[in-house]
XYZ file of C-alpha atoms in Angstrom:
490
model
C 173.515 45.536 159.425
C 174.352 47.930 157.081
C 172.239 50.784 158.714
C 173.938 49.882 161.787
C 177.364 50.313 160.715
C 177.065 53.494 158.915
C 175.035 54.811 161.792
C 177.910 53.967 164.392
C 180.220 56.003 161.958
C 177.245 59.051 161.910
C 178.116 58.634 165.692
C 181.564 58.764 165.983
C 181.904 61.543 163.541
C 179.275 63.720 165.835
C 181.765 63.377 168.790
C 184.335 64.740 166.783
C 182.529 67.286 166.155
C 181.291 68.049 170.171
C 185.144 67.180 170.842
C 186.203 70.234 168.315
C 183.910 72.053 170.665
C 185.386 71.348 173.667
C 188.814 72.105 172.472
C 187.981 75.904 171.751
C 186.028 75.889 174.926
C 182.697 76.364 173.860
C 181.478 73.585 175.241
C 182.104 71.809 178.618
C 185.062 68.909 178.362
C 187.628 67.720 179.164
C 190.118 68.103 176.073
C 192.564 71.085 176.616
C 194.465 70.557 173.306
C 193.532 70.444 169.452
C 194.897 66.842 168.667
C 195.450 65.904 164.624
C 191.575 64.950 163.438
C 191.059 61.009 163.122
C 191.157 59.365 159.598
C 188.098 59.287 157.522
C 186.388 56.555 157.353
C 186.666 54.314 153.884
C 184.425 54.872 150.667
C 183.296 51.731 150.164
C 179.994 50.648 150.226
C 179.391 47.948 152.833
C 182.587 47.523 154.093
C 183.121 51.460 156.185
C 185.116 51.689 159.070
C 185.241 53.810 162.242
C 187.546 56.270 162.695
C 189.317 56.141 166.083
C 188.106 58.466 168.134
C 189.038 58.665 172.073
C 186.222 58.956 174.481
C 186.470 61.579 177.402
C 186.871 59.963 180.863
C 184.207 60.371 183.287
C 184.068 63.375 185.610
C 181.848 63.777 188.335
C 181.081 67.177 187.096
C 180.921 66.655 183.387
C 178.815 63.872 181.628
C 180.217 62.540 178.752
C 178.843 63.866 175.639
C 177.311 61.333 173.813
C 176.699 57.901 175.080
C 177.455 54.085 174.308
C 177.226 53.788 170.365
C 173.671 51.961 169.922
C 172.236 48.644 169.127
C 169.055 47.079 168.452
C 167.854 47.653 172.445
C 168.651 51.198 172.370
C 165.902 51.385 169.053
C 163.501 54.853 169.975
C 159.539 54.049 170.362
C 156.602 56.209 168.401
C 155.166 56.506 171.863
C 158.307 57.495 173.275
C 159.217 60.098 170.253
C 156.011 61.435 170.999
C 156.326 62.210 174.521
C 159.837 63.579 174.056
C 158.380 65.991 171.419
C 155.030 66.579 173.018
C 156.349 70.408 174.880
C 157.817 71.447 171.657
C 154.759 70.836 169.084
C 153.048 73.435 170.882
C 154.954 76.084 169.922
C 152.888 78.890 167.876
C 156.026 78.826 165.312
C 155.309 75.451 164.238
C 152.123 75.713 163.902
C 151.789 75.919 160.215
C 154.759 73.005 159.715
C 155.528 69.594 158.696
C 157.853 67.345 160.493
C 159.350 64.282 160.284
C 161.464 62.012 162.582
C 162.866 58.206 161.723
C 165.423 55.937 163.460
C 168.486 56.445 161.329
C 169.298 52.834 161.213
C 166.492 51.526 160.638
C 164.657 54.165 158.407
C 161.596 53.320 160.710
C 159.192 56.325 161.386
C 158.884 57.196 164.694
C 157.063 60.308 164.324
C 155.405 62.360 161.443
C 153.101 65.231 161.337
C 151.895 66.615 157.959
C 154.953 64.667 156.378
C 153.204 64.411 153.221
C 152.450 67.391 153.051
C 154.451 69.546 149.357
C 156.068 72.276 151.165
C 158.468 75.156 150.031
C 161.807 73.159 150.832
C 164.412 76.231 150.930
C 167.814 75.549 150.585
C 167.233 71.867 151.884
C 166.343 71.347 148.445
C 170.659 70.453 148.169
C 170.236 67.650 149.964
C 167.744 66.356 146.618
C 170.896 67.938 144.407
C 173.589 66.010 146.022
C 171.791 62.710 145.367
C 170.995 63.343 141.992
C 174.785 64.654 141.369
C 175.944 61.550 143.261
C 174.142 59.063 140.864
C 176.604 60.880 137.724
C 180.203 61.050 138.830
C 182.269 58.909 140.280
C 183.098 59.036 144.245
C 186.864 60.346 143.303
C 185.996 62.445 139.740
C 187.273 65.885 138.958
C 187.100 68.739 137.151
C 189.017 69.343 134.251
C 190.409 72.703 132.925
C 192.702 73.283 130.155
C 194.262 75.107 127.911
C 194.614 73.395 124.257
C 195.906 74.991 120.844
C 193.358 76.618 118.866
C 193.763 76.329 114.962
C 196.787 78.202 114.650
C 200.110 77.637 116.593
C 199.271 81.367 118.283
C 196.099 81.061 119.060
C 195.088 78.766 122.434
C 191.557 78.162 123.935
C 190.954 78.138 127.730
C 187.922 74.893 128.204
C 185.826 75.983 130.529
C 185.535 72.460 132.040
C 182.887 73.048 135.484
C 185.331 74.157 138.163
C 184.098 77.231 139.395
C 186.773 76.941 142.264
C 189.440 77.806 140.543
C 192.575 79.697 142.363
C 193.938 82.690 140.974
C 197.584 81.807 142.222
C 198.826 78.178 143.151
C 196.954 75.183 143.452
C 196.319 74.404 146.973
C 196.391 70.541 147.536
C 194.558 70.557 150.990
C 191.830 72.829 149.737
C 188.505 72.288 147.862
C 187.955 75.760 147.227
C 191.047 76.352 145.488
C 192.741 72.577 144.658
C 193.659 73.860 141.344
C 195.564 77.026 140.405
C 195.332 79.483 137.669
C 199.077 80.086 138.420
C 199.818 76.331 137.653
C 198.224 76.275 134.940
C 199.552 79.405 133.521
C 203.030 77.931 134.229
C 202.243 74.621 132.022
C 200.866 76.952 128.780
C 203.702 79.150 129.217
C 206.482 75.977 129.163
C 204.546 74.534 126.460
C 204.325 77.515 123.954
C 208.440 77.996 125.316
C 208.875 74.815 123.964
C 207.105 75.603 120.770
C 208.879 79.110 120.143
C 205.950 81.028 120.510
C 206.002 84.171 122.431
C 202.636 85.938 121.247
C 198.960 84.217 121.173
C 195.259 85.302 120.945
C 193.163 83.622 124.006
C 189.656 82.436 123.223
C 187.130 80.899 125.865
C 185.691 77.446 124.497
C 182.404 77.604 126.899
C 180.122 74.979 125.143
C 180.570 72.295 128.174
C 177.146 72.374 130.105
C 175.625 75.581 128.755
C 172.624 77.196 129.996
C 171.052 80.847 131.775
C 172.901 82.521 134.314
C 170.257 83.191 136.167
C 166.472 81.395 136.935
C 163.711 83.446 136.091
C 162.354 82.447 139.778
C 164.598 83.698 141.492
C 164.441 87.730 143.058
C 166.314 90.608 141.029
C 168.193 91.183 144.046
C 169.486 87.998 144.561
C 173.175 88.744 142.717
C 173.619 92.208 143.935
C 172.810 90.804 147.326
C 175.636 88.123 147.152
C 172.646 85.228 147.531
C 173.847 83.833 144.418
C 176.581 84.410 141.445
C 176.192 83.782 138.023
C 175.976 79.990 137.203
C 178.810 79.279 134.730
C 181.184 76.636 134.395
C 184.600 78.800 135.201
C 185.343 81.010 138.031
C 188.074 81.839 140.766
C 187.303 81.039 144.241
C 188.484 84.091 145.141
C 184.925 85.728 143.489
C 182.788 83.712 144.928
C 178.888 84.929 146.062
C 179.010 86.063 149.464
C 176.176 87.828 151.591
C 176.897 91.297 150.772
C 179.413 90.328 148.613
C 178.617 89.892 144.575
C 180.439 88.196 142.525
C 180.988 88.944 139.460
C 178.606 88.902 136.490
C 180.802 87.666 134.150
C 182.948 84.982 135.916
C 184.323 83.434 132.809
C 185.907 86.759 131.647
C 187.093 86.872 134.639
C 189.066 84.030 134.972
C 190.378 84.325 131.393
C 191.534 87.807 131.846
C 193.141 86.273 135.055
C 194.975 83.869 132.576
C 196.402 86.316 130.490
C 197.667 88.354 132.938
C 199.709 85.524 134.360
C 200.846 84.536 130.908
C 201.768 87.901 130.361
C 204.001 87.894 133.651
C 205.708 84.847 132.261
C 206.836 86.361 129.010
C 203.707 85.097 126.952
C 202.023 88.518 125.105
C 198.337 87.827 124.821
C 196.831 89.753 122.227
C 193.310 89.102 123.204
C 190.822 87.330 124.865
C 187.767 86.294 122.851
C 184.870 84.697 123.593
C 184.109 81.268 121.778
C 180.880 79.583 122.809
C 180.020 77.044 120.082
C 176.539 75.307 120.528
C 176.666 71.889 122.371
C 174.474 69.336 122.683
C 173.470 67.793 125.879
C 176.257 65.186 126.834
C 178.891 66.943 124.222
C 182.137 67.971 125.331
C 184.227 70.702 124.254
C 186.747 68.781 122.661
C 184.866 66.264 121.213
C 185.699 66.852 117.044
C 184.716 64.857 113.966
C 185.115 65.090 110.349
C 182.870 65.013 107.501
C 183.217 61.289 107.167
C 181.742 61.015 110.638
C 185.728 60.152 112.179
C 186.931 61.065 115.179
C 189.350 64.191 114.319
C 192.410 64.520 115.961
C 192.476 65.768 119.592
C 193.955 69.138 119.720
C 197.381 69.780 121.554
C 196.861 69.992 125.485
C 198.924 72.790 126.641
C 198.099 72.844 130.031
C 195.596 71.283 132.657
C 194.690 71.468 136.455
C 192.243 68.999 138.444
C 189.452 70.540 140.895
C 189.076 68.945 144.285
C 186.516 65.689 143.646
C 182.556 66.551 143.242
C 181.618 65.228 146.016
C 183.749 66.984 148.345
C 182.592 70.411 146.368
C 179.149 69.044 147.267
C 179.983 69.080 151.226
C 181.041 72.654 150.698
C 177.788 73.808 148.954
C 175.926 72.112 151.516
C 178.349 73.591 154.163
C 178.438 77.246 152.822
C 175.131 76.719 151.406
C 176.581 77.623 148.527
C 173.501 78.683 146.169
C 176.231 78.629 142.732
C 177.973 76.005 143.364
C 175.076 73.886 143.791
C 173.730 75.012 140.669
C 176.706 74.541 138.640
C 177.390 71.114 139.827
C 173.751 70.277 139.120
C 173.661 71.615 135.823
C 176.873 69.646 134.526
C 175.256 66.342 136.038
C 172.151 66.483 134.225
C 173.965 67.578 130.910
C 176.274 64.473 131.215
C 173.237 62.955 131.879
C 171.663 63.916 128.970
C 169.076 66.268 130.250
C 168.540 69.837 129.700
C 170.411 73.019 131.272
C 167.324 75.460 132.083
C 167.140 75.690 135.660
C 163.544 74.028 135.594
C 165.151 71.014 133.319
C 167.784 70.350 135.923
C 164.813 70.563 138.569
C 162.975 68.183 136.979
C 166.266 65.798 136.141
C 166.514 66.112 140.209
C 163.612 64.517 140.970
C 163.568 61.863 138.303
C 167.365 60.456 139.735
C 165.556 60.783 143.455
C 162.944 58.932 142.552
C 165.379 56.235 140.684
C 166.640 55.464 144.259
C 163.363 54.348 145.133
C 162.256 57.217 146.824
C 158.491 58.429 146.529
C 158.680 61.816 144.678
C 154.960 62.312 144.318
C 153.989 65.647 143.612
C 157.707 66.802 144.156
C 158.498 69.806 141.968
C 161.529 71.567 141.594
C 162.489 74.698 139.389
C 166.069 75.058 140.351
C 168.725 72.842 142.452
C 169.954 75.356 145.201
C 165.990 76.055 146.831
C 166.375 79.680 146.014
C 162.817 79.564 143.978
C 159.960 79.866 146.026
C 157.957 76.949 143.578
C 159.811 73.818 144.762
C 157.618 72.067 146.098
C 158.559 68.754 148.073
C 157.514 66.672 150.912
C 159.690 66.294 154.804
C 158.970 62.384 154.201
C 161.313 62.660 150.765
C 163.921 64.711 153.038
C 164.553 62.056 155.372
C 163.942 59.336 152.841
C 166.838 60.705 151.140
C 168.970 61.330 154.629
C 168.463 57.446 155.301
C 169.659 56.735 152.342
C 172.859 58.861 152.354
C 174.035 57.139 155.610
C 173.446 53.506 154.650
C 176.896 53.282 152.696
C 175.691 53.002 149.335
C 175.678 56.200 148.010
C 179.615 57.441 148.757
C 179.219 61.039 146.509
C 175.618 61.529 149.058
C 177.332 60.204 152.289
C 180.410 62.942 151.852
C 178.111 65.622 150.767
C 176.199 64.734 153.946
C 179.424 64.629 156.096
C 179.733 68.626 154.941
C 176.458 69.570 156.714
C 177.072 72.239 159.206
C 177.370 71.251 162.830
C 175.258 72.287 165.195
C 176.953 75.167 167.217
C 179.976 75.010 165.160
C 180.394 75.682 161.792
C 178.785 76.600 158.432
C 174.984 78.025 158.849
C 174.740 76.073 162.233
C 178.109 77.986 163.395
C 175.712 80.052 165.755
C 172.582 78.175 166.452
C 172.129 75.991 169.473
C 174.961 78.070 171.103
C 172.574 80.400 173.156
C 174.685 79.929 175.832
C 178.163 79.104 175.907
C 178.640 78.067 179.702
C 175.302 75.584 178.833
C 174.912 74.535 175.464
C 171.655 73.039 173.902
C 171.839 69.075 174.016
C 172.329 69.100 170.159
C 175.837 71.140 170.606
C 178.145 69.553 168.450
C 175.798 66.135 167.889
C 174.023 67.469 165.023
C 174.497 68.166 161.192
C 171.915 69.790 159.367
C 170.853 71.572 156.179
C 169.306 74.807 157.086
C 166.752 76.805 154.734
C 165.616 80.428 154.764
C 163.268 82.100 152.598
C 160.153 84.818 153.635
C 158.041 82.908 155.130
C 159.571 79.564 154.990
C 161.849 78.049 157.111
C 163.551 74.514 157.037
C 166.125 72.403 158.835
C 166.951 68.654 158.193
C 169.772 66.585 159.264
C 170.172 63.862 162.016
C 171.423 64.382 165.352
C 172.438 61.274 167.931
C 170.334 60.988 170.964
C 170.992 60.054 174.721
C 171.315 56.402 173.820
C 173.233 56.676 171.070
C 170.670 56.428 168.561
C 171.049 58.291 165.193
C 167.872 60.254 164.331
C 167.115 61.441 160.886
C 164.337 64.529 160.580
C 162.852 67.302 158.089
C 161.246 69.954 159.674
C 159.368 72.832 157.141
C 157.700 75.482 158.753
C 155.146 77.935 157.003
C 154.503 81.689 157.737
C 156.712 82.269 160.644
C 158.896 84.653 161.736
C 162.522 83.606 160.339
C 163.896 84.285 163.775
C 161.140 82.624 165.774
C 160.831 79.362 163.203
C 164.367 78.693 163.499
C 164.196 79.034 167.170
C 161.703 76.366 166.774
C 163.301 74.056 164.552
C 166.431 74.733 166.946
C 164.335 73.377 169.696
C 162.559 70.392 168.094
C 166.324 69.033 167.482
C 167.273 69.607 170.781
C 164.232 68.009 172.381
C 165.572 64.392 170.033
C 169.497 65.116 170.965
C 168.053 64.763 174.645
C 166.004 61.699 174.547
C 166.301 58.112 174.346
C 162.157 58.007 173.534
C 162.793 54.222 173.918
């Protein structure tokens, strides 16, 4: 029952999604306006709701976009999954490939072709971050950064405390990229040392929260000068982050604190300087964790200042959105150190696939020597992909089921913003109806999601394809989704 009901919410939110189509007239429809979006369903396990969403009346020219939600009699065959896919297997792009299909409410496998087989998963390798992140922190848990006194009355220390999404003006409550402000927090410091009677302070960075390389010796030199990926710290602006083409900076932290002091310096605070304080830590240590030599608790240093990031798990739907290589990293890393594992990018790997495999998901042979996919040794299976997909939309993983909510949507938006779009006046059936992780490395190509066929049906699938063109394996992949958006394969 449980499958059901969280796979009649996967439904309703994919015809919000075709709906948001038809409103900017990509697809056809009959909406004309952009109404307010429905409410979200609820986080808790077991009990979610449906979010109201108002079906298009028939048309004699239109069909509606996505049928009756689905019971048990609408459940997809083998046989029938086979037939429905039987055009698209021949396609020379997936020749070398493994893929996977199972009924999304009943985690049933209706089709599976070299599903075993350890692959080179890509960037769907965020879909095994997100549910190892989501087994840490809470479903509504933050970031914290702040500012504290240092051991004189001028000197204060910025805690690098894991939001890399930090805004260098005001705090923007509606965003995730941005929830909390440099400017806010500059205005908090600057009351407090008011307050005080200090007008003059020396700014250190505290950095010992989650420490590790900024970089994975897998990965390609070109990766940060190509904007693929930043430097993986636990402080940055969103304003500087990794874009394709577009590097961020190598030294976000400095950054950020020189960003500080500028603003303190535009509120009458003179800063001195910035220095660099990066004590050693101990995985599961925080920053302002103190003791004396009696083994005591010392007392907490004076908060000055403090601003909340948006929660982790909606910062996971925007990695897996943006397929955001950093931020995936840098949520990963601070997991597995509150976890008490290690911080190397190989560590955190391996920390991935241990909390995977606590779900009771077979891991076998699954390696992993970074979170984000960029490394061209991960190593995992399509099976675990849509093992773990099942899992994130049976309710009981809230952190996995919002990260999985930020998947791109087929035709419009994040990596999917321009596949299955080929052409606008007739879109591919999977328009709007699917949300999937893409990957793209030479040479290997992935895509796994779920998608809601012709009956109603959600269908969870992996799809890794070897040696192919990138253009003509994602063609490929496009197609093998399409071919389950349009069946019932009862």
């Amino acid at each position: 029952m449980r499958r059901l009901t969280a796979a009649l919410t996967a439904s309703a939110v994919l015809v919000v999604g075709y709906a948001a189509l038809d409103a900017a007239d990509r697809v056809p429809g009959l909406l004309t306006t952009r109404p307010l979006p429905p409410p979200p369903p609820t986080e808790t396990p077991g009990t979610r709701t449906l979010p109201l969403v108002p079906q298009p009346s028939l048309s004699t020219s239109v069909r509606m976009p996505l049928g009756p939600l689905a019971g048990e009699r609408a459940a997809p065959s083998a046989a029938g999954m086979r037939t429905a896919l039987a055009d698209v297997l021949d396609l020379p792009a997936l020749a070398d490939s493994a893929l996977v299909v199972r009924d999304g409410q009943s985690g049933e496998v209706l089709f599976d072709r070299g599903g075993d087989e350890l692959r080179i998963p890509a960037s769907t390798t965020k879909l095994l971050a997100a549910a190892a992140v989501g087994q840490v922190f809470a479903p509504d848990e933050t970031l914290t950064t702040v500012v504290r006194q240092g051991e004189a009355a001028d000197e204060i220390v910025l805690v690098a405390g894991g939001d890399s999404l930090l805004a260098p003006g005001a705090g923007d409550p509606d965003s995730v990229a941005g929830r909390a402000g440099l400017a806010d927090l500059a205005d908090q410091v600057a009351a407090a040392l008011a307050d005080s009677g200090i007008e003059r302070v020396t700014l250190s960075v505290d950095e010992s929260h989650a420490p590790g390389p900024n970089h994975a010796p897998t990965w390609g030199e070109s990766f940060h000068g190509l904007g693929i990926v930043g430097t993986v710290a636990m402080l940055g602006l969103s304003s500087e982050r990794a874009a394709a083409n577009d590097p961020a900076p190598i030294d976000p932290v400095g950054s950020a604190a020189e960003a500080l002091a500028a603003l303190l310096e535009e509120r009458g605070v003179s800063v001195s300087a910035v220095e660099r304080d990066s004590p050693a830590a101990g995985p599961g240590d925080r920053p302002d964790e103190t003791a004396t030599a009696t083994g005591t608790p010392a007392p907490s240093p004076r908060v000055l200042g403090s601003v909340e990031s948006a929660p982790v798990r909606d910062q996971l739907a925007l990695a897996l959105t943006d397929s955001d290589n950093t931020l995936t990293e840098i949520l990963a890393r601070q997991a597995a150190f509150r976890d008490g594992a290690g911080t190397d990018f190989d560590e955190v790997g391996a920390w991935i696939v241990e909390q995977v495999a606590a779900l009771g998901v077979d891991t076998d042979g699954a390696t992993l020597a970074d979170a984000s996919g960029l490394s061209r040794e991960n190593r995992v299976t399509a099976e675990l992909l849509t093992e773990v997909l099942v899992l994130g939309y049976d309710g009981r993983h809230p952190v996995l089921r919002t990260a999985l909510e930020g998947m791109p949507i087929a035709g419009l938006s994040g990596t999917l913003a321009d596949r299955f779009i080929t052409d606008r006046e007739a879109p591919e059936p999977a328009a709007g109806r699917a949300r999937a992780k893409t990957g793209t490395l030479t040479g290997a190509n992935s895509l796994a999601g779920s998608v809601v066929d012709d009956d109603g049906r959600l269908l969870v699938f992996a799809g890794l394809v070897a040696g192919a063109p990138t253009e003509d394996a994602r063609d490929a992949l496009d197609r093998f989704v399409a071919a389950l958006a349009d069946c019932g394969c009862r």
